[in-house]
């Protein structure tokens, strides 16, 4: 039973929708899935961030790839649909270090942690309301957001599916 | 689409394809020697795809797999990785130690080290072959293992590779067991752009833009 548009948010993608939609970020490893929701405007957006920061000496090929370009771009897309950044509630997941076995695993540069740090830094800078976050560790996460209920769920290979948070203040039952 | 991909000439692409073909031939032989089974491989797929497409290149992205990743150092830098879908990984464990973990949560030090060893031997064979052909120094660094979705593993490798330096193409192929062996695996190699240019120079081919 699905409600509204189904949106698969691939690596470096930004997807936004007004009204009921289901957003899925498949298999977030070191990547970050960030969702923002404006309940009043009923506009939801998601970005699948791959790296913390755009390269200084290289043109940005895809704006959603980097935390420092992807977050503002997603918010701008949402504003076009009538959302207001001051009303947005956000949640994020990902930033894991999935290579956990092997002598070099812990000493490698940890892209996941840097992605999470960079994203949070940007969100803090804009005083965003963060409802919940599920970052770090060594498990990949699939993040699913249903904008009609506001429920954000996170699924892992090792630990099954759990509800991360609800982005709607007045939780609506699916039957209503 | 606005993604920028580096364009290589026919000469460069066929050189990469030919070298990876030979390199992977050595890698496949190494895997066969380890397991006592026959393996074959498909002609490597060399694509200058946008990197965010790479996780979708290998079979079913939502399948659980064991991924062994090895950063390459030396004259050419980049990353190589083998991904074995869970049931194929279990086959490999049974071939090598007679028993396999039932679920990803059951992986212990021993079963992890078996995969590290496979990665070590198979990737080193690949790199040695490239090194012999080009006279460039290449060495594998200690491998790392992950058990997760194919998508998750591939995406994390691409992100880590891109974090170090720009990468321009992905080389991918499928290995499969022959006769009574149904084991399959995917090989992924993402060299850096500067590494590729080193390779082309060593081979006397015009440098990529």
CSV table of C-alpha atoms in Angstrom, one decimal:
chain,number,residue,atom,x,y,z
A,1,UNK,CA,0.0,0.0,0.0
A,2,UNK,CA,1.7,3.1,-1.1
A,3,UNK,CA,0.6,6.7,-0.9
A,4,UNK,CA,1.4,9.4,-3.4
A,5,UNK,CA,4.5,9.7,-5.6
A,6,UNK,CA,7.3,7.2,-5.1
A,7,UNK,CA,10.6,9.0,-5.2
A,8,UNK,CA,13.9,7.1,-5.3
A,9,UNK,CA,16.7,9.5,-4.2
A,10,UNK,CA,19.9,8.1,-5.7
A,11,UNK,CA,23.4,9.3,-5.0
A,12,UNK,CA,23.7,13.1,-5.4
A,13,UNK,CA,20.0,13.4,-6.1
A,14,UNK,CA,17.7,16.1,-4.7
A,15,UNK,CA,14.0,15.3,-4.8
A,16,UNK,CA,11.1,17.5,-3.6
A,17,UNK,CA,7.4,17.1,-3.5
A,18,UNK,CA,4.2,18.9,-2.4
A,19,UNK,CA,1.6,16.6,-1.1
A,20,UNK,CA,1.8,12.9,-0.3
A,21,UNK,CA,5.0,11.2,-1.5
A,22,UNK,CA,7.4,8.4,-0.3
A,23,UNK,CA,11.1,9.2,-0.5
A,24,UNK,CA,13.6,6.4,-0.4
A,25,UNK,CA,17.4,6.8,0.0
A,26,UNK,CA,18.6,3.3,-0.7
A,27,UNK,CA,21.6,1.8,1.1
A,28,UNK,CA,23.3,4.9,2.6
A,29,UNK,CA,26.8,3.8,3.6
A,30,UNK,CA,29.1,6.8,4.1
A,31,UNK,CA,26.5,8.9,2.3
A,32,UNK,CA,24.0,11.0,4.2
A,33,UNK,CA,20.2,11.1,3.6
A,34,UNK,CA,18.8,14.4,4.8
A,35,UNK,CA,15.0,15.0,4.8
A,36,UNK,CA,13.3,18.4,5.4
A,37,UNK,CA,9.6,18.9,5.9
A,38,UNK,CA,7.4,22.0,6.1
A,39,UNK,CA,4.1,20.7,7.5
A,40,UNK,CA,2.2,23.9,6.9
A,41,UNK,CA,3.1,24.0,3.2
A,42,UNK,CA,3.0,20.2,3.0
A,43,UNK,CA,6.3,20.2,1.1
A,44,UNK,CA,9.0,17.6,1.7
A,45,UNK,CA,12.5,17.3,0.3
A,46,UNK,CA,15.3,14.9,0.4
A,47,UNK,CA,19.0,15.0,-0.6
A,48,UNK,CA,21.5,12.1,-0.9
A,49,UNK,CA,24.9,13.6,0.0
A,50,UNK,CA,28.0,11.8,-1.0
A,51,UNK,CA,30.9,14.1,0.1
A,52,UNK,CA,31.3,16.8,2.7
A,53,UNK,CA,32.6,19.6,0.5
A,54,UNK,CA,32.8,20.6,-3.2
A,55,UNK,CA,36.4,20.4,-4.6
A,56,UNK,CA,37.9,23.9,-4.8
A,57,UNK,CA,39.7,23.3,-8.1
A,58,UNK,CA,36.9,21.3,-9.9
A,59,UNK,CA,33.5,22.4,-11.1
A,60,UNK,CA,30.5,21.0,-9.2
A,61,UNK,CA,29.2,18.3,-11.6
A,62,UNK,CA,26.1,17.6,-9.5
A,63,UNK,CA,24.9,20.0,-6.9
A,64,UNK,CA,23.4,17.4,-4.6
A,65,UNK,CA,26.7,15.5,-4.3
A,66,UNK,CA,28.2,17.7,-1.6
A,67,UNK,CA,26.8,18.8,1.8
A,68,UNK,CA,27.8,22.4,1.3
A,69,UNK,CA,26.0,22.7,-2.1
A,70,UNK,CA,23.3,20.1,-1.7
A,71,UNK,CA,21.6,21.3,1.5
A,72,UNK,CA,21.0,24.9,0.3
A,73,UNK,CA,19.9,23.6,-3.1
A,74,UNK,CA,17.3,21.3,-1.6
A,75,UNK,CA,16.0,24.1,0.6
A,76,UNK,CA,15.8,26.4,-2.5
A,77,UNK,CA,13.9,23.8,-4.4
A,78,UNK,CA,11.4,23.4,-1.5
A,79,UNK,CA,11.0,27.2,-1.3
A,80,UNK,CA,9.9,27.2,-4.9
A,81,UNK,CA,7.0,24.9,-3.9
A,82,UNK,CA,6.0,27.3,-1.1
A,83,UNK,CA,8.0,26.0,1.9
A,84,UNK,CA,9.5,28.3,4.4
A,85,UNK,CA,12.9,27.3,5.9
A,86,UNK,CA,12.0,28.6,9.3
A,87,UNK,CA,9.2,26.1,9.5
A,88,UNK,CA,11.2,23.1,8.3
A,89,UNK,CA,11.8,20.1,10.5
A,90,UNK,CA,14.7,17.8,9.5
A,91,UNK,CA,16.1,14.3,10.0
A,92,UNK,CA,19.3,12.7,8.8
A,93,UNK,CA,20.7,9.2,8.6
A,94,UNK,CA,23.9,7.6,7.2
A,95,UNK,CA,27.5,8.5,7.6
A,96,UNK,CA,28.6,5.0,8.5
A,97,UNK,CA,32.0,3.4,8.1
A,98,UNK,CA,30.9,0.2,6.4
A,99,UNK,CA,34.4,-1.4,6.1
A,100,UNK,CA,34.7,-2.7,9.6
A,101,UNK,CA,37.0,-5.7,9.2
A,102,UNK,CA,40.7,-5.5,8.3
A,103,UNK,CA,43.7,-3.9,9.9
A,104,UNK,CA,43.4,-0.7,7.9
A,105,UNK,CA,39.7,-0.2,8.4
A,106,UNK,CA,39.9,2.1,11.4
A,107,UNK,CA,42.8,4.1,10.2
A,108,UNK,CA,41.4,5.1,6.8
A,109,UNK,CA,40.0,8.5,6.4
A,110,UNK,CA,36.4,8.2,7.5
A,111,UNK,CA,34.2,9.8,4.8
A,112,UNK,CA,31.0,8.9,6.7
A,113,UNK,CA,32.0,10.8,9.8
A,114,UNK,CA,33.1,13.8,7.8
A,115,UNK,CA,29.9,13.8,5.8
A,116,UNK,CA,27.8,13.8,9.0
A,117,UNK,CA,29.9,16.5,10.6
A,118,UNK,CA,29.8,18.7,7.5
A,119,UNK,CA,26.0,18.3,7.2
A,120,UNK,CA,25.3,19.1,10.9
A,121,UNK,CA,27.6,22.1,10.7
A,122,UNK,CA,25.6,23.5,7.8
A,123,UNK,CA,22.3,22.8,9.6
A,124,UNK,CA,23.5,24.4,12.8
A,125,UNK,CA,24.6,27.4,10.8
A,126,UNK,CA,21.1,27.9,9.5
A,127,UNK,CA,19.5,27.1,12.9
A,128,UNK,CA,17.6,24.2,11.4
A,129,UNK,CA,15.3,22.1,13.7
A,130,UNK,CA,16.7,18.6,13.7
A,131,UNK,CA,14.1,16.2,14.9
A,132,UNK,CA,16.3,13.1,14.9
A,133,UNK,CA,19.5,11.7,13.5
A,134,UNK,CA,20.9,8.2,13.1
A,135,UNK,CA,24.5,8.5,12.0
A,136,UNK,CA,27.8,6.7,12.3
A,137,UNK,CA,28.4,3.1,13.2
A,138,UNK,CA,29.2,0.4,10.6
A,139,UNK,CA,25.9,-0.5,9.1
A,140,UNK,CA,24.4,0.8,5.8
A,141,UNK,CA,21.0,2.3,6.1
A,142,UNK,CA,18.0,2.6,3.9
A,143,UNK,CA,16.0,5.7,4.8
A,144,UNK,CA,12.3,5.9,4.0
A,145,UNK,CA,10.1,9.0,4.5
A,146,UNK,CA,6.4,9.1,4.0
A,147,UNK,CA,5.3,12.7,3.8
A,148,UNK,CA,1.6,11.9,4.4
A,149,UNK,CA,2.3,10.6,7.9
A,150,UNK,CA,5.6,12.3,8.4
A,151,UNK,CA,7.2,9.0,9.6
A,152,UNK,CA,10.9,8.5,8.9
A,153,UNK,CA,12.0,4.9,9.1
A,154,UNK,CA,15.5,3.4,8.9
A,155,UNK,CA,16.3,-0.1,7.7
A,156,UNK,CA,19.6,-1.9,8.1
A,157,UNK,CA,20.8,-5.3,6.9
A,158,UNK,CA,21.8,-6.3,10.4
A,159,UNK,CA,19.1,-4.7,12.6
A,160,UNK,CA,15.8,-4.7,10.7
A,161,UNK,CA,13.6,-1.7,10.5
A,162,UNK,CA,13.0,1.0,13.1
A,163,UNK,CA,11.1,4.3,13.2
A,164,UNK,CA,13.5,7.2,13.5
A,165,UNK,CA,11.0,10.0,14.1
A,166,UNK,CA,7.8,11.7,12.9
A,167,UNK,CA,8.2,15.0,11.2
A,168,UNK,CA,4.5,16.0,11.7
A,169,UNK,CA,3.6,17.4,15.0
A,170,UNK,CA,0.0,16.3,14.9
A,171,UNK,CA,0.5,12.7,13.7
A,172,UNK,CA,-2.2,11.7,11.2
A,173,UNK,CA,-3.4,8.2,11.1
A,174,UNK,CA,-3.1,6.6,7.7
A,175,UNK,CA,-6.8,6.0,7.5
A,176,UNK,CA,-7.8,9.6,8.1
B,1,UNK,CA,22.1,15.6,-17.9
B,2,UNK,CA,24.7,18.0,-16.7
B,3,UNK,CA,27.1,15.5,-15.2
B,4,UNK,CA,30.6,15.9,-16.5
B,5,UNK,CA,32.5,12.8,-17.4
B,6,UNK,CA,36.0,12.7,-18.8
B,7,UNK,CA,36.2,11.6,-22.4
B,8,UNK,CA,38.9,9.2,-23.4
B,9,UNK,CA,39.8,8.4,-27.0
B,10,UNK,CA,39.3,4.9,-28.5
B,11,UNK,CA,43.0,4.2,-28.1
B,12,UNK,CA,42.9,4.9,-24.3
B,13,UNK,CA,39.6,3.0,-23.8
B,14,UNK,CA,40.9,-0.1,-25.7
B,15,UNK,CA,44.2,0.0,-23.8
B,16,UNK,CA,42.3,0.1,-20.4
B,17,UNK,CA,40.0,-2.7,-21.6
B,18,UNK,CA,42.9,-4.9,-22.8
B,19,UNK,CA,45.0,-4.4,-19.6
B,20,UNK,CA,42.1,-5.0,-17.3
B,21,UNK,CA,41.2,-8.1,-19.3
B,22,UNK,CA,44.7,-9.5,-18.8
B,23,UNK,CA,44.8,-8.4,-15.2
B,24,UNK,CA,41.5,-10.0,-14.4
B,25,UNK,CA,42.6,-13.1,-16.2
B,26,UNK,CA,45.4,-13.4,-13.6
B,27,UNK,CA,43.0,-12.6,-10.8
B,28,UNK,CA,40.5,-15.2,-11.9
B,29,UNK,CA,43.3,-17.8,-12.1
B,30,UNK,CA,44.3,-16.9,-8.6
B,31,UNK,CA,40.8,-17.4,-7.3
B,32,UNK,CA,40.6,-20.8,-9.1
B,33,UNK,CA,43.9,-21.9,-7.5
B,34,UNK,CA,42.7,-20.9,-4.0
B,35,UNK,CA,39.4,-22.7,-4.3
B,36,UNK,CA,40.2,-25.6,-6.6
B,37,UNK,CA,37.2,-24.6,-8.8
B,38,UNK,CA,37.2,-23.2,-12.3
B,39,UNK,CA,36.2,-19.6,-12.8
B,40,UNK,CA,35.5,-17.6,-15.9
B,41,UNK,CA,34.8,-13.9,-16.3
B,42,UNK,CA,32.9,-11.6,-18.6
B,43,UNK,CA,34.7,-9.0,-20.7
B,44,UNK,CA,35.3,-6.1,-18.5
B,45,UNK,CA,32.9,-3.2,-18.8
B,46,UNK,CA,34.9,0.1,-18.9
B,47,UNK,CA,32.6,3.0,-18.5
B,48,UNK,CA,33.2,6.7,-18.1
B,49,UNK,CA,30.0,6.8,-16.2
B,50,UNK,CA,29.0,9.5,-13.7
B,51,UNK,CA,30.2,8.0,-10.4
B,52,UNK,CA,26.8,8.1,-8.8
B,53,UNK,CA,25.7,5.5,-11.3
B,54,UNK,CA,28.4,3.0,-10.3
B,55,UNK,CA,26.4,1.3,-7.5
B,56,UNK,CA,23.8,0.4,-10.0
B,57,UNK,CA,26.2,-1.4,-12.3
B,58,UNK,CA,26.6,-4.6,-10.3
B,59,UNK,CA,23.7,-7.0,-10.4
B,60,UNK,CA,20.9,-6.3,-7.9
B,61,UNK,CA,21.8,-3.2,-5.8
B,62,UNK,CA,19.5,-4.3,-2.9
B,63,UNK,CA,21.2,-7.7,-2.5
B,64,UNK,CA,23.3,-8.4,0.6
B,65,UNK,CA,27.0,-8.9,-0.4
B,66,UNK,CA,30.4,-9.2,1.1
B,67,UNK,CA,32.7,-6.5,-0.2
B,68,UNK,CA,36.5,-6.5,0.0
B,69,UNK,CA,38.0,-3.2,-0.8
B,70,UNK,CA,41.7,-2.4,-1.4
B,71,UNK,CA,43.1,1.0,-2.0
B,72,UNK,CA,45.9,1.0,-4.7
B,73,UNK,CA,49.1,2.9,-4.1
B,74,UNK,CA,52.2,3.5,-6.1
B,75,UNK,CA,52.5,5.1,-9.5
B,76,UNK,CA,48.8,4.6,-10.1
B,77,UNK,CA,46.3,5.3,-7.3
B,78,UNK,CA,42.7,4.3,-6.9
B,79,UNK,CA,40.6,1.6,-5.4
B,80,UNK,CA,39.8,-2.0,-6.3
B,81,UNK,CA,37.1,-4.1,-4.8
B,82,UNK,CA,35.4,-7.5,-5.1
B,83,UNK,CA,31.8,-8.0,-4.2
B,84,UNK,CA,30.3,-11.4,-3.6
B,85,UNK,CA,26.6,-11.8,-3.2
B,86,UNK,CA,25.9,-13.4,0.2
B,87,UNK,CA,25.2,-16.9,-1.1
B,88,UNK,CA,28.3,-16.8,-3.2
B,89,UNK,CA,30.4,-15.6,-0.3
B,90,UNK,CA,29.0,-18.6,1.7
B,91,UNK,CA,30.2,-20.9,-1.2
B,92,UNK,CA,33.7,-19.4,-1.0
B,93,UNK,CA,33.8,-19.9,2.8
B,94,UNK,CA,32.7,-23.6,2.4
B,95,UNK,CA,35.4,-24.1,-0.3
B,96,UNK,CA,38.2,-22.6,1.8
B,97,UNK,CA,37.4,-23.5,5.4
B,98,UNK,CA,34.6,-26.1,5.1
B,99,UNK,CA,32.0,-24.1,6.9
B,100,UNK,CA,30.2,-20.7,6.4
B,101,UNK,CA,28.5,-18.2,8.7
B,102,UNK,CA,24.8,-18.5,8.5
B,103,UNK,CA,23.9,-14.8,8.6
B,104,UNK,CA,26.0,-11.7,8.2
B,105,UNK,CA,25.9,-11.3,12.0
B,106,UNK,CA,27.7,-14.6,12.5
B,107,UNK,CA,30.9,-13.4,10.8
B,108,UNK,CA,33.8,-13.8,13.1
B,109,UNK,CA,37.5,-13.0,12.9
B,110,UNK,CA,38.3,-16.2,11.0
B,111,UNK,CA,35.6,-15.9,8.4
B,112,UNK,CA,36.5,-12.2,8.0
B,113,UNK,CA,40.2,-13.0,7.5
B,114,UNK,CA,39.3,-15.6,4.8
B,115,UNK,CA,37.7,-12.8,2.8
B,116,UNK,CA,40.6,-10.4,3.5
B,117,UNK,CA,42.9,-13.1,2.2
B,118,UNK,CA,40.8,-13.7,-1.0
B,119,UNK,CA,40.9,-9.9,-1.6
B,120,UNK,CA,44.6,-9.8,-1.0
B,121,UNK,CA,45.5,-12.6,-3.4
B,122,UNK,CA,43.1,-11.8,-6.1
B,123,UNK,CA,43.6,-8.0,-6.2
B,124,UNK,CA,47.4,-8.5,-6.0
B,125,UNK,CA,47.3,-10.8,-9.0
B,126,UNK,CA,45.3,-8.1,-10.9
B,127,UNK,CA,47.7,-5.3,-9.9
B,128,UNK,CA,50.9,-7.4,-10.6
B,129,UNK,CA,49.7,-8.1,-14.1
B,130,UNK,CA,49.1,-4.4,-14.7
B,131,UNK,CA,52.5,-3.6,-13.2
B,132,UNK,CA,54.3,-6.1,-15.4
B,133,UNK,CA,52.7,-4.7,-18.5
B,134,UNK,CA,53.3,-1.1,-17.8
B,135,UNK,CA,56.5,-1.2,-15.7
B,136,UNK,CA,54.8,1.0,-13.2
B,137,UNK,CA,55.0,0.3,-9.5
B,138,UNK,CA,51.6,-0.6,-8.0
B,139,UNK,CA,51.0,-2.1,-4.6
B,140,UNK,CA,47.9,-3.2,-2.9
B,141,UNK,CA,47.3,-1.8,0.6
B,142,UNK,CA,45.7,-4.0,3.4
B,143,UNK,CA,42.1,-4.9,2.4
B,144,UNK,CA,39.0,-4.0,4.3
B,145,UNK,CA,35.8,-6.1,4.4
B,146,UNK,CA,32.1,-5.0,4.7
B,147,UNK,CA,28.9,-6.9,4.7
B,148,UNK,CA,26.0,-4.8,3.5
B,149,UNK,CA,23.8,-4.1,0.4
B,150,UNK,CA,25.7,-4.0,-2.9
B,151,UNK,CA,24.6,-0.4,-3.3
B,152,UNK,CA,25.9,0.6,0.1
B,153,UNK,CA,29.3,-1.1,-0.4
B,154,UNK,CA,29.8,0.3,-3.9
B,155,UNK,CA,28.7,3.8,-2.9
B,156,UNK,CA,31.1,3.9,0.0
B,157,UNK,CA,34.0,2.8,-2.2
B,158,UNK,CA,33.2,5.4,-4.8
B,159,UNK,CA,32.9,8.1,-2.1
B,160,UNK,CA,36.1,7.2,-0.5
B,161,UNK,CA,37.9,7.1,-3.8
B,162,UNK,CA,36.5,10.4,-4.9
B,163,UNK,CA,37.4,11.9,-1.5
B,164,UNK,CA,41.1,11.3,-2.2
B,165,UNK,CA,41.2,12.5,-5.7
B,166,UNK,CA,39.1,12.8,-8.9
B,167,UNK,CA,38.2,9.5,-10.5
B,168,UNK,CA,37.2,9.3,-14.1
B,169,UNK,CA,36.0,5.9,-15.0
B,170,UNK,CA,34.9,2.6,-13.5
B,171,UNK,CA,35.9,-0.8,-14.6
B,172,UNK,CA,33.5,-3.6,-13.7
B,173,UNK,CA,33.0,-7.2,-14.5
B,174,UNK,CA,31.3,-10.4,-13.3
B,175,UNK,CA,33.2,-13.5,-12.4
B,176,UNK,CA,31.3,-16.8,-12.3
B,177,UNK,CA,32.1,-20.4,-11.4
B,178,UNK,CA,32.1,-23.1,-14.1
B,179,UNK,CA,30.8,-26.6,-14.1
B,180,UNK,CA,29.3,-27.4,-10.6
B,181,UNK,CA,30.2,-24.1,-9.1
B,182,UNK,CA,27.5,-21.4,-9.0
B,183,UNK,CA,29.6,-18.7,-7.3
B,184,UNK,CA,29.5,-15.3,-8.8
B,185,UNK,CA,31.3,-12.1,-7.9
B,186,UNK,CA,31.8,-8.6,-9.1
B,187,UNK,CA,35.0,-6.8,-9.6
B,188,UNK,CA,35.2,-3.0,-9.4
B,189,UNK,CA,38.2,-0.8,-10.1
B,190,UNK,CA,38.2,3.0,-9.9
B,191,UNK,CA,41.6,4.5,-10.8
B,192,UNK,CA,42.3,8.2,-10.2
B,193,UNK,CA,42.5,10.4,-13.2
B,194,UNK,CA,46.2,11.2,-12.5
B,195,UNK,CA,46.9,7.4,-12.2
B,196,UNK,CA,45.3,6.8,-15.5
B,197,UNK,CA,47.4,9.5,-17.2
B,198,UNK,CA,50.5,7.8,-15.7
B,199,UNK,CA,49.4,4.6,-17.2
B,200,UNK,CA,48.8,6.1,-20.6
B,201,UNK,CA,52.2,7.8,-20.5
B,202,UNK,CA,53.9,4.5,-19.6
B,203,UNK,CA,52.2,2.9,-22.5
B,204,UNK,CA,53.1,5.7,-24.9
B,205,UNK,CA,49.5,6.7,-25.5
B,206,UNK,CA,48.5,10.3,-25.7
B,207,UNK,CA,47.5,11.7,-22.4
B,208,UNK,CA,43.9,12.1,-21.5
B,209,UNK,CA,42.6,15.7,-21.2
